[in-house]
Short mmCIF file of C-alpha atoms and ligand atoms in Angstrom, two decimals:
data_model
loop_
_atom_site.label_atom_id
_atom_site.label_comp_id
_atom_site.label_asym_id
_atom_site.label_seq_id
_atom_site.Cartn_x
_atom_site.Cartn_y
_atom_site.Cartn_z
CA MET A 1 -7.76 28.42 -3.63
CA LYS A 2 -10.86 26.24 -3.94
CA ALA A 3 -11.20 27.21 -7.64
CA ARG A 4 -7.56 26.31 -8.34
CA TYR A 5 -7.99 22.94 -6.62
CA ALA A 6 -11.14 22.38 -8.69
CA VAL A 7 -9.15 22.88 -11.90
CA ARG A 8 -6.51 20.48 -10.66
CA TRP A 9 -9.20 17.91 -9.76
CA ALA A 10 -10.86 18.32 -13.16
CA ALA A 11 -7.59 17.62 -14.99
CA GLU A 12 -6.31 14.87 -12.71
CA HIS A 13 -9.51 13.05 -11.85
CA GLY A 14 -12.61 14.64 -13.38
CA LEU A 15 -11.85 13.99 -17.06
CA PRO A 16 -10.45 10.47 -16.54
CA ARG A 17 -13.52 9.79 -14.38
CA LEU A 18 -15.87 10.72 -17.21
CA GLY A 19 -13.95 8.54 -19.66
CA LEU A 20 -13.78 5.57 -17.32
CA ARG A 21 -17.47 5.80 -16.48
CA ALA A 22 -18.42 5.79 -20.16
CA LEU A 23 -16.25 2.72 -20.72
CA HIS A 24 -17.65 1.10 -17.60
CA ARG A 25 -21.19 1.51 -18.93
CA SER A 26 -20.13 -0.34 -22.08
CA GLY A 27 -18.94 -3.26 -19.90
CA ASP A 28 -15.23 -2.72 -20.52
CA PRO A 29 -13.37 -4.98 -18.01
CA PHE A 30 -10.45 -2.52 -17.65
CA ALA A 31 -12.83 0.29 -16.62
CA ARG A 32 -14.77 -2.09 -14.36
CA LEU A 33 -11.46 -2.92 -12.69
CA LEU A 34 -10.52 0.72 -12.13
CA CYS A 35 -13.81 2.25 -11.13
CA GLY A 36 -16.42 -0.43 -10.61
CA GLU A 37 -17.59 -2.11 -7.43
CA GLU A 38 -16.33 -5.53 -8.64
CA GLY A 39 -12.86 -4.07 -9.15
CA ARG A 40 -12.81 -3.33 -5.46
CA THR A 41 -14.34 -6.51 -4.13
CA ASP A 42 -13.08 -9.19 -6.54
CA PRO A 43 -10.59 -7.77 -9.03
CA TYR A 44 -9.15 -11.15 -9.94
CA SER A 45 -11.83 -12.42 -12.31
CA LEU A 46 -11.76 -9.07 -14.17
CA ILE A 47 -7.96 -9.28 -14.40
CA GLU A 48 -8.29 -12.70 -16.06
CA GLN A 49 -10.74 -11.24 -18.59
CA VAL A 50 -8.33 -8.45 -19.43
CA ARG A 51 -5.35 -10.82 -19.52
CA ALA A 52 -7.16 -13.09 -21.97
CA ALA A 53 -7.27 -10.19 -24.43
CA GLY A 54 -3.44 -10.04 -24.64
CA GLY A 55 -0.23 -9.22 -22.77
CA VAL A 56 -0.51 -5.42 -23.05
CA GLN A 57 -3.83 -3.63 -23.19
CA THR A 58 -4.18 -0.36 -25.02
CA THR A 59 -6.50 1.92 -23.07
CA ARG A 60 -7.88 5.38 -23.81
CA THR A 61 -4.96 7.03 -22.06
CA GLY A 62 -2.16 4.52 -22.43
CA TYR A 63 -1.46 0.89 -21.70
CA ALA A 64 -1.89 -1.73 -19.00
CA ALA A 65 0.24 -4.82 -18.29
CA TYR A 66 -0.87 -7.87 -16.31
CA ASP A 67 1.74 -10.59 -16.92
CA TYR A 68 4.52 -11.29 -14.44
CA GLN A 69 7.61 -11.06 -16.64
CA LEU A 70 6.35 -7.96 -18.38
CA CYS A 71 5.36 -6.13 -15.19
CA ARG A 72 8.68 -6.96 -13.52
CA ALA A 73 10.63 -5.92 -16.61
CA ILE A 74 8.79 -2.57 -16.84
CA LEU A 75 9.44 -1.78 -13.17
CA ARG A 76 13.16 -2.45 -13.71
CA ASP A 77 13.54 -0.64 -17.03
CA ARG A 78 14.91 2.92 -17.13
CA ARG A 79 12.92 3.61 -20.31
CA PHE A 80 9.94 3.98 -17.95
CA GLY A 81 9.69 6.81 -15.43
CA VAL A 82 7.18 7.58 -12.71
CA ARG A 83 3.77 8.66 -13.88
CA THR A 84 2.80 12.33 -13.94
CA PRO A 85 -0.22 13.21 -11.75
CA ILE A 86 -2.01 14.68 -14.77
CA ASP A 87 -2.29 12.33 -17.69
CA PRO A 88 -0.68 13.54 -20.93
CA ALA A 89 -3.99 12.79 -22.69
CA VAL A 90 -5.65 15.75 -20.89
CA PRO A 91 -5.98 18.74 -23.31
CA ALA A 92 -2.80 20.83 -23.17
CA PRO A 93 -4.24 24.21 -21.97
CA LEU A 94 -6.05 22.58 -19.02
CA ARG A 95 -3.05 20.38 -18.26
CA ARG A 96 -0.61 23.32 -18.26
CA TYR A 97 -2.83 25.37 -15.94
CA ALA A 98 -3.52 22.45 -13.59
CA GLU A 99 0.17 21.53 -13.37
CA ARG A 100 0.89 24.96 -11.91
CA VAL A 101 -1.53 24.41 -9.00
CA VAL A 102 0.53 23.57 -5.94
CA LEU A 103 -1.21 21.11 -3.62
CA PRO A 104 -0.36 20.59 0.05
CA PRO A 105 2.38 17.90 0.40
CA ASN A 106 0.94 14.43 -0.10
CA PRO A 107 2.32 11.00 -1.01
CA ILE A 108 1.66 11.37 -4.72
CA GLU A 109 2.89 14.91 -5.18
CA ALA A 110 6.54 15.80 -5.92
CA PRO A 111 8.92 15.78 -4.08
CA SER A 112 7.47 12.53 -2.75
CA MET A 113 9.98 9.87 -3.84
CA PHE A 114 7.11 7.88 -5.39
CA MET A 115 6.83 10.62 -7.99
CA MET A 116 10.49 11.29 -8.75
CA ASP A 117 12.88 9.86 -11.33
CA PRO A 118 16.66 9.64 -10.90
CA PRO A 119 18.82 11.45 -10.01
CA GLU A 120 16.43 13.32 -7.63
CA HIS A 121 14.76 10.05 -6.66
CA SER A 122 18.07 8.54 -5.49
CA ARG A 123 18.90 11.64 -3.41
CA LEU A 124 15.50 11.54 -1.67
CA ARG A 125 15.37 7.77 -1.19
CA LYS A 126 18.89 7.13 0.14
CA PRO A 127 18.63 8.79 3.58
CA VAL A 128 15.19 7.26 4.21
CA ALA A 129 16.17 3.77 3.01
CA SER A 130 19.22 3.75 5.26
CA ALA A 131 16.88 3.69 8.28
CA PHE A 132 15.11 0.55 7.00
CA THR A 133 17.90 -2.00 6.55
CA PRO A 134 16.76 -5.53 7.50
CA ARG A 135 19.11 -5.42 10.48
CA ALA A 136 17.71 -2.09 11.75
CA VAL A 137 14.17 -3.37 11.28
CA ALA A 138 14.85 -6.67 13.06
CA ARG A 139 15.75 -4.61 16.13
CA LEU A 140 12.12 -3.44 16.22
CA GLY A 141 10.91 -6.98 16.84
CA ASP A 142 10.54 -6.59 20.62
CA ARG A 143 8.52 -3.37 20.22
CA VAL A 144 6.21 -4.96 17.65
CA ARG A 145 5.65 -7.88 20.05
CA GLU A 146 4.85 -5.50 22.91
CA VAL A 147 2.39 -3.49 20.82
CA THR A 148 0.68 -6.68 19.65
CA THR A 149 0.38 -8.00 23.21
CA GLU A 150 -1.07 -4.71 24.47
CA LEU A 151 -3.69 -4.73 21.71
CA LEU A 152 -4.68 -8.35 22.32
CA ASP A 153 -4.85 -7.72 26.08
CA ALA A 154 -7.23 -4.83 25.44
CA MET A 155 -9.66 -7.01 23.48
CA PRO A 156 -12.71 -8.16 25.39
CA ALA A 157 -12.51 -11.82 26.47
CA HIS A 158 -15.33 -13.81 24.80
CA GLY A 159 -16.42 -10.58 23.10
CA SER A 160 -16.54 -9.02 19.66
CA ALA A 161 -14.05 -6.79 17.93
CA ASP A 162 -13.49 -4.99 14.66
CA LEU A 163 -10.28 -6.69 13.57
CA ILE A 164 -9.36 -3.74 11.33
CA GLY A 165 -9.93 -0.81 13.69
CA ASP A 166 -8.96 -2.68 16.86
CA PHE A 167 -6.04 -4.68 15.52
CA ALA A 168 -4.83 -4.63 11.89
CA ALA A 169 -4.64 -0.81 11.76
CA GLN A 170 -3.25 -0.40 15.26
CA VAL A 171 -0.08 -2.48 14.96
CA PRO A 172 1.45 -0.57 12.01
CA ILE A 173 0.21 2.88 13.10
CA ALA A 174 1.79 2.43 16.53
CA VAL A 175 5.13 1.36 15.03
CA ILE A 176 5.39 4.00 12.30
CA ALA A 177 4.16 6.79 14.58
CA GLU A 178 6.93 5.91 17.04
CA MET A 179 9.51 5.76 14.24
CA LEU A 180 8.47 9.25 13.19
CA GLY A 181 8.39 10.51 16.78
CA PHE A 182 4.66 11.34 16.93
CA PRO A 183 2.97 11.17 20.35
CA ALA A 184 0.78 8.10 20.91
CA ALA A 185 -2.19 10.42 21.48
CA ASP A 186 -2.02 11.54 17.84
CA ARG A 187 -2.34 8.07 16.29
CA GLU A 188 -6.09 8.36 15.84
CA LEU A 189 -5.57 11.69 14.09
CA PHE A 190 -3.26 10.00 11.58
CA LEU A 191 -5.68 7.14 11.09
CA ARG A 192 -8.38 9.66 10.22
CA TRP A 193 -6.11 11.64 7.90
CA GLY A 194 -4.85 8.45 6.23
CA ASP A 195 -8.40 7.35 5.60
CA VAL A 196 -9.20 10.43 3.52
CA VAL A 197 -5.79 10.91 1.86
CA THR A 198 -5.26 7.40 0.41
CA PRO A 199 -8.06 7.76 -2.21
CA LEU A 200 -5.62 10.15 -3.98
CA LEU A 201 -3.80 7.04 -5.22
CA ASP A 202 -6.82 6.10 -7.34
CA VAL A 203 -7.71 7.44 -10.78
CA GLY A 204 -10.94 9.39 -11.15
CA ILE A 205 -11.91 10.12 -7.53
CA SER A 206 -14.89 12.39 -6.88
CA TRP A 207 -14.57 16.13 -6.24
CA ARG A 208 -15.88 15.57 -2.72
CA ALA A 209 -13.20 12.93 -1.97
CA HIS A 210 -10.55 15.26 -3.43
CA ARG A 211 -11.70 18.19 -1.28
CA ARG A 212 -11.60 16.05 1.86
CA ALA A 213 -8.11 14.81 0.96
CA MET A 214 -6.90 18.39 0.41
CA ALA A 215 -8.30 19.51 3.78
CA ALA A 216 -6.52 16.62 5.51
CA THR A 217 -3.21 17.19 3.70
CA ALA A 218 -3.33 20.89 4.60
CA ALA A 219 -3.85 19.96 8.26
CA MET A 220 -1.00 17.43 8.06
CA GLN A 221 1.24 20.09 6.54
CA GLY A 222 0.75 22.34 9.58
CA TYR A 223 1.28 19.43 11.97
CA LEU A 224 4.47 18.26 10.21
CA ALA A 225 5.95 21.77 9.95
CA ALA A 226 5.59 22.21 13.73
CA HIS A 227 6.94 18.69 14.36
CA ILE A 228 10.03 19.26 12.18
CA GLU A 229 10.69 22.60 13.85
CA LYS A 230 10.48 20.96 17.26
CA LEU A 231 12.88 18.18 16.26
CA ARG A 232 15.37 20.75 14.96
CA HIS A 233 15.51 22.30 18.44
CA GLU A 234 15.13 19.13 20.49
CA PRO A 235 16.61 16.23 18.48
CA ARG A 236 15.63 12.72 19.55
CA GLU A 237 16.58 9.18 18.58
CA ASP A 238 13.70 8.18 16.32
CA ILE A 239 14.49 7.75 12.61
CA PHE A 240 12.73 10.92 11.57
CA SER A 241 14.64 13.04 14.07
CA VAL A 242 17.89 11.54 12.74
CA LEU A 243 16.76 12.42 9.20
CA VAL A 244 15.90 16.00 10.23
CA SER A 245 19.26 16.44 12.01
CA SER A 246 21.24 15.04 9.07
CA GLY A 247 20.39 18.16 7.05
CA GLU A 248 20.23 16.04 3.86
CA LEU A 249 16.64 17.06 3.05
CA ASN A 250 14.97 20.48 3.17
CA THR A 251 11.68 21.06 5.03
CA THR A 252 9.46 20.34 2.00
CA GLU A 253 11.38 17.14 1.27
CA LEU A 254 11.18 16.09 4.93
CA MET A 255 7.40 16.63 4.88
CA ALA A 256 7.13 14.61 1.68
CA SER A 257 9.17 11.77 3.21
CA ALA A 258 7.07 11.77 6.39
CA ASN A 259 3.93 11.71 4.24
CA VAL A 260 5.15 8.75 2.21
CA LEU A 261 6.23 6.85 5.32
CA MET A 262 2.91 7.46 7.06
CA GLY A 263 0.87 6.63 3.98
CA ALA A 264 2.96 3.69 2.81
CA GLY A 265 3.80 2.58 6.32
CA PHE A 266 0.45 1.78 7.82
CA GLU A 267 -2.35 1.60 5.24
CA THR A 268 -0.54 -1.13 3.31
CA THR A 269 0.50 -3.20 6.32
CA MET A 270 -2.99 -2.83 7.77
CA ASN A 271 -4.25 -4.36 4.52
CA LEU A 272 -1.72 -7.20 4.68
CA ILE A 273 -2.78 -8.16 8.22
CA GLY A 274 -6.45 -7.53 7.42
CA ASN A 275 -6.43 -9.50 4.14
CA ALA A 276 -4.72 -12.45 5.83
CA ILE A 277 -7.41 -13.00 8.47
CA PRO A 278 -10.44 -13.90 6.27
CA LEU A 279 -8.17 -15.78 3.85
CA LEU A 280 -6.85 -18.04 6.59
CA LEU A 281 -10.29 -18.50 8.14
CA ALA A 282 -11.71 -19.42 4.73
CA HIS A 283 -8.95 -22.03 4.27
CA PRO A 284 -8.99 -23.92 7.59
CA ASP A 285 -6.63 -26.61 6.25
CA GLN A 286 -4.02 -23.92 5.59
CA LEU A 287 -4.59 -22.32 8.99
CA ASP A 288 -4.23 -25.71 10.67
CA LEU A 289 -0.97 -26.20 8.82
CA VAL A 290 0.61 -22.98 10.11
CA ARG A 291 -0.74 -23.64 13.58
CA ALA A 292 0.81 -27.09 13.61
CA GLU A 293 4.06 -25.92 12.01
CA PRO A 294 4.58 -22.27 13.06
CA GLN A 295 7.81 -22.06 11.06
CA ARG A 296 5.47 -21.85 8.06
CA TRP A 297 4.14 -18.40 9.06
CA PRO A 298 6.67 -16.40 7.00
CA GLY A 299 5.79 -18.49 3.92
CA ALA A 300 2.07 -18.07 4.63
CA ILE A 301 2.51 -14.28 4.77
CA GLU A 302 4.28 -14.31 1.40
CA GLU A 303 1.36 -16.28 -0.01
CA VAL A 304 -1.13 -13.73 1.39
CA LEU A 305 0.93 -10.98 -0.25
CA ARG A 306 0.89 -12.87 -3.55
CA PHE A 307 -2.75 -13.92 -3.44
CA ASP A 308 -4.40 -10.70 -2.24
CA PRO A 309 -1.87 -7.86 -2.56
CA PRO A 310 -2.46 -4.71 -0.48
CA VAL A 311 -1.26 -2.57 -3.41
CA GLN A 312 -2.97 -3.87 -6.53
CA MET A 313 -1.26 -1.73 -9.14
CA THR A 314 1.16 1.04 -9.84
CA ALA A 315 1.84 3.07 -12.98
CA ARG A 316 4.74 4.30 -15.06
CA ARG A 317 5.24 6.71 -17.96
CA VAL A 318 6.89 5.64 -21.20
CA LEU A 319 9.97 7.86 -21.62
CA GLU A 320 11.15 6.66 -25.04
CA PRO A 321 9.79 4.35 -27.72
CA VAL A 322 9.70 0.77 -26.43
CA ASP A 323 9.33 -2.32 -28.60
CA LEU A 324 8.00 -5.20 -26.51
CA GLY A 325 8.09 -7.65 -29.42
CA ALA A 326 5.08 -9.45 -30.92
CA GLY A 327 4.10 -6.19 -32.61
CA VAL A 328 3.68 -4.22 -29.36
CA HIS A 329 5.20 -0.72 -29.56
CA LEU A 330 4.77 1.72 -26.70
CA GLN A 331 4.72 5.42 -27.50
CA PRO A 332 6.60 7.93 -25.33
CA GLY A 333 4.50 10.17 -23.09
CA LYS A 334 1.80 7.56 -22.51
CA SER A 335 1.26 5.96 -19.14
CA ILE A 336 1.16 2.27 -18.40
CA ILE A 337 -0.64 0.59 -15.52
CA VAL A 338 1.42 -2.20 -13.99
CA SER A 339 -0.92 -4.69 -12.36
CA LEU A 340 0.91 -6.21 -9.40
CA ALA A 341 -2.19 -8.29 -8.65
CA GLY A 342 -2.23 -9.56 -12.25
CA ALA A 343 1.47 -10.45 -12.14
CA ASN A 344 0.93 -12.40 -8.92
CA ARG A 345 -1.84 -14.48 -10.53
CA ASP A 346 0.07 -15.23 -13.75
CA SER A 347 0.00 -19.01 -14.23
CA ALA A 348 3.27 -18.87 -16.20
CA LYS A 349 4.99 -17.86 -12.97
CA PHE A 350 2.76 -19.33 -10.26
CA PRO A 351 1.18 -22.67 -11.23
CA ASP A 352 -2.48 -22.96 -10.23
CA PRO A 353 -2.39 -19.25 -9.30
CA HIS A 354 -5.92 -18.97 -7.89
CA ARG A 355 -5.21 -21.57 -5.22
CA PHE A 356 -4.21 -20.20 -1.81
CA ASP A 357 -1.34 -22.43 -0.75
CA VAL A 358 0.84 -21.49 2.22
CA THR A 359 3.44 -24.06 1.12
CA ARG A 360 3.92 -22.53 -2.35
CA ALA A 361 7.68 -22.65 -2.96
CA ASN A 362 8.04 -19.44 -4.99
CA ALA A 363 5.35 -17.28 -3.30
CA LYS A 364 8.02 -14.82 -2.19
CA GLU A 365 8.74 -13.90 -5.80
CA HIS A 366 5.45 -11.95 -5.91
CA LEU A 367 5.57 -8.33 -7.05
CA SER A 368 3.54 -6.99 -4.13
CA PHE A 369 6.44 -4.83 -2.94
CA GLY A 370 7.19 -3.66 -6.49
CA SER A 371 10.62 -4.12 -8.07
CA GLY A 372 13.51 -2.00 -9.34
CA ILE A 373 14.51 1.43 -8.05
CA HIS A 374 11.13 2.17 -6.41
CA ALA A 375 10.88 -1.23 -4.67
CA CYS A 376 9.31 -0.92 -1.25
CA ILE A 377 11.59 0.46 1.46
CA GLY A 378 9.43 -0.95 4.24
CA ALA A 379 9.08 -4.57 3.08
CA SER A 380 11.12 -5.98 5.99
CA LEU A 381 9.10 -3.91 8.46
CA ALA A 382 5.76 -5.02 6.98
CA ARG A 383 6.86 -8.67 7.11
CA LEU A 384 8.08 -8.25 10.69
CA GLU A 385 4.75 -6.78 11.81
CA ALA A 386 2.67 -9.44 10.07
CA VAL A 387 4.82 -12.32 11.26
CA HIS A 388 4.32 -11.21 14.87
CA ALA A 389 0.73 -9.99 14.71
CA LEU A 390 -0.97 -12.86 12.86
CA PRO A 391 0.36 -15.85 14.86
CA ALA A 392 -0.29 -13.89 18.07
CA LEU A 393 -3.92 -13.21 17.11
CA PHE A 394 -4.70 -16.78 16.11
CA GLU A 395 -2.91 -18.17 19.15
CA ARG A 396 -4.66 -15.86 21.61
CA PHE A 397 -8.11 -16.52 20.14
CA PRO A 398 -8.15 -20.11 18.85
CA ASP A 399 -11.92 -19.96 18.17
CA LEU A 400 -11.81 -16.65 16.30
CA ARG A 401 -14.68 -16.32 13.76
CA LEU A 402 -15.84 -13.56 11.47
CA ASP A 403 -19.19 -12.10 12.45
CA GLY A 404 -20.76 -11.42 9.05
CA ASP A 405 -18.99 -10.30 5.90
CA PRO A 406 -16.08 -7.91 6.33
CA ARG A 407 -16.51 -4.65 4.39
CA ARG A 408 -13.97 -3.77 1.68
CA ARG A 409 -12.65 -0.21 1.38
CA GLY A 410 -13.96 1.52 -1.73
CA LEU A 411 -10.55 1.90 -3.39
CA SER A 412 -8.98 0.19 -6.38
CA THR A 413 -5.24 0.78 -5.89
CA LEU A 414 -5.11 -0.13 -2.21
CA HIS A 415 -6.93 -3.34 -1.50
CA GLY A 416 -8.10 -4.04 2.01
CA TYR A 417 -11.00 -3.97 4.44
CA GLU A 418 -12.38 -1.07 6.42
CA HIS A 419 -14.42 -3.07 8.90
CA MET A 420 -14.14 -6.70 9.98
CA PRO A 421 -16.52 -7.67 12.79
CA ALA A 422 -15.45 -10.85 14.58
CA ARG A 423 -16.42 -13.05 17.50
CA LEU A 424 -13.23 -13.59 19.42
CA GLY A 425 -14.26 -16.66 21.39
CA ARG A 426 -12.44 -18.01 24.40
CA PRO A 427 -8.92 -16.59 24.76
CA ALA A 428 -6.09 -19.09 25.16
CA ASP A 429 -4.82 -19.25 28.73
CA ALA A 430 -1.25 -18.26 27.95
CA ARG A 431 -0.83 -14.50 27.86
CA ALA A 432 2.61 -14.51 26.23
CA VAL A 433 2.71 -13.80 22.53
CA PRO A 434 4.57 -16.54 20.64
CA SER A 435 7.98 -15.50 19.44
CA ALA A 436 8.55 -15.01 15.71
CA PRO A 437 9.00 -18.39 14.04
CA SER A 438 12.71 -18.05 13.31
CA GLY A 439 13.86 -15.73 16.06
CA ASP A 440 13.64 -12.23 14.65
CA ARG A 441 15.04 -13.27 11.31
CA MET A 442 12.62 -12.19 8.64
CA PRO A 443 12.18 -13.80 5.31
CA GLY A 444 14.57 -12.03 3.02
CA SER A 445 16.66 -10.52 5.79
C1 LIG B 1 2.40 -4.92 3.18
C2 LIG B 1 2.88 -3.71 3.24
C3 LIG B 1 3.42 -2.95 2.07
C4 LIG B 1 3.18 -3.10 0.73
C5 LIG B 1 2.31 -4.12 0.06
C6 LIG B 1 3.96 -2.08 0.06
C7 LIG B 1 4.00 -1.93 -1.32
C8 LIG B 1 4.82 -1.05 -1.98
C9 LIG B 1 4.96 -0.98 -3.41
C10 LIG B 1 4.22 -1.84 -4.41
C11 LIG B 1 5.85 0.00 -3.69
C12 LIG B 1 6.38 0.40 -5.06
C13 LIG B 1 5.48 1.39 -5.75
C14 LIG B 1 5.93 1.66 -7.17
O1 LIG B 1 6.84 1.02 -7.70
O2 LIG B 1 5.32 2.53 -7.79
C15 LIG B 1 6.26 0.58 -2.42
C16 LIG B 1 7.13 1.63 -2.28
C17 LIG B 1 7.42 2.20 -1.07
N1 LIG B 1 7.10 1.73 0.17
FE1 LIG B 1 5.94 0.14 0.59
N2 LIG B 1 4.60 -1.32 0.99
C18 LIG B 1 4.32 -1.82 2.24
C19 LIG B 1 4.79 -1.36 3.45
C20 LIG B 1 5.62 -0.29 3.61
C21 LIG B 1 6.12 0.20 4.87
C22 LIG B 1 5.84 -0.45 6.21
C23 LIG B 1 6.86 1.29 4.58
C24 LIG B 1 7.62 2.21 5.50
C25 LIG B 1 7.42 2.38 6.77
C26 LIG B 1 6.86 1.49 3.15
C27 LIG B 1 7.51 2.49 2.48
C28 LIG B 1 7.61 2.59 1.11
C29 LIG B 1 8.30 3.68 0.45
C30 LIG B 1 9.00 4.86 1.12
C31 LIG B 1 8.19 3.44 -0.93
C32 LIG B 1 8.68 4.32 -2.06
C33 LIG B 1 9.98 3.82 -2.61
C34 LIG B 1 10.45 4.63 -3.80
O3 LIG B 1 9.66 5.32 -4.47
O4 LIG B 1 11.65 4.59 -4.03
N3 LIG B 1 6.09 0.50 2.58
N4 LIG B 1 5.63 -0.10 -1.39
#
């Protein structure tokens, strides 16, 4: 099994890794963005360098787009499908062999809906999406508030905390684990698994990282199989149990859906909450504004999503010849990176794009939740969690300060922090968490 996984790694990550590293050594900004340290810590200056070279970049394996209108159009265009795990540029014999290697279910392996085109995509997405309507999500408001209060109560008064491990990660993991019916005691297990599985979203990860991800996905597979079996015999009311009972998806598809919801449901929202904290602390005028006018929190969260998106990029495959005008022709079979972070910093769409401005009128038009048929199912839930968690944190600890530099995770697709030491300072007297600024009505609901 190990040898088969090694072949799969070589085709999916090993060869692209070699190519990207060679380009990186030559100073290529695209390669620096995908596999260099700067791409992880400050991708935005590299994005501007790549953007300056033209609307669509031609890379060794395909293309990359950074401008707002183009990225949005690609995501909404049926001439583009989801990317294949193994790039078409990999030599055919290796590619054909590697494609036959079946990996344990994971968010970027079919039948995960991320990796499916219509009509299969629609069949897999529909039953899951129906559990995430804005109305259904708004009903979770009280639970999100309770979870937030419990976490803040558990923080040491006048003490220190890691705002990622103790807070930003805990709010979304608690909510999604409950939605999927997992016992509270297993949350830490999922945090650990998530930590080693999410690197699979990147291009060119190391063999060691791939092995660790495979071990975790195999363990998750066993856990999920037992969980699904249990729900079949003892149905409950959580959304996953309803999905299992509906009979619309088979066991492999149910595992894939649970994987996507776990992966997409907490890592990303953890990054949203985590990215917001240093941004607001670094812009005290903006923080003062939302403190003075709490109805501005939803707008501030949209601006965080635009300015420092938790998912920096996605990718598509060109299905048929596409003429983008101005002499740009895309060839079928090639992949195209769609830079959500680049789109969000496009000055043609967002004037003065590198300024963090919680009053920005069109911030909500960011592409951080994608667009088109794969647009994020959990956007309302992520907004709900952030709009409760962030005001509650800043209200409970008015003197909150970072204690040194927070540490970024070493990933390029998902953009967030892994560790954020902070001095909490004196807690505010009131123990109640402020209610969401506009009742439980979320932006966009
Ligand atoms: C701030 C938090 C979040 C961000 C930034 C985010 C971002 C995204 C993006 C960019 C996509 C589209 C990917 C593509 O087009 O290739 C996506 C899809 C998806 N998201 Fe989210 N997401 C977040 C939270 C959530 C939550 C909380 C859930 C569920 C609990 C969720 C579930 C999904 C699912 C199931 C898809 C796949 C949709 C499809 O392929 O049809 N996401 N998300």
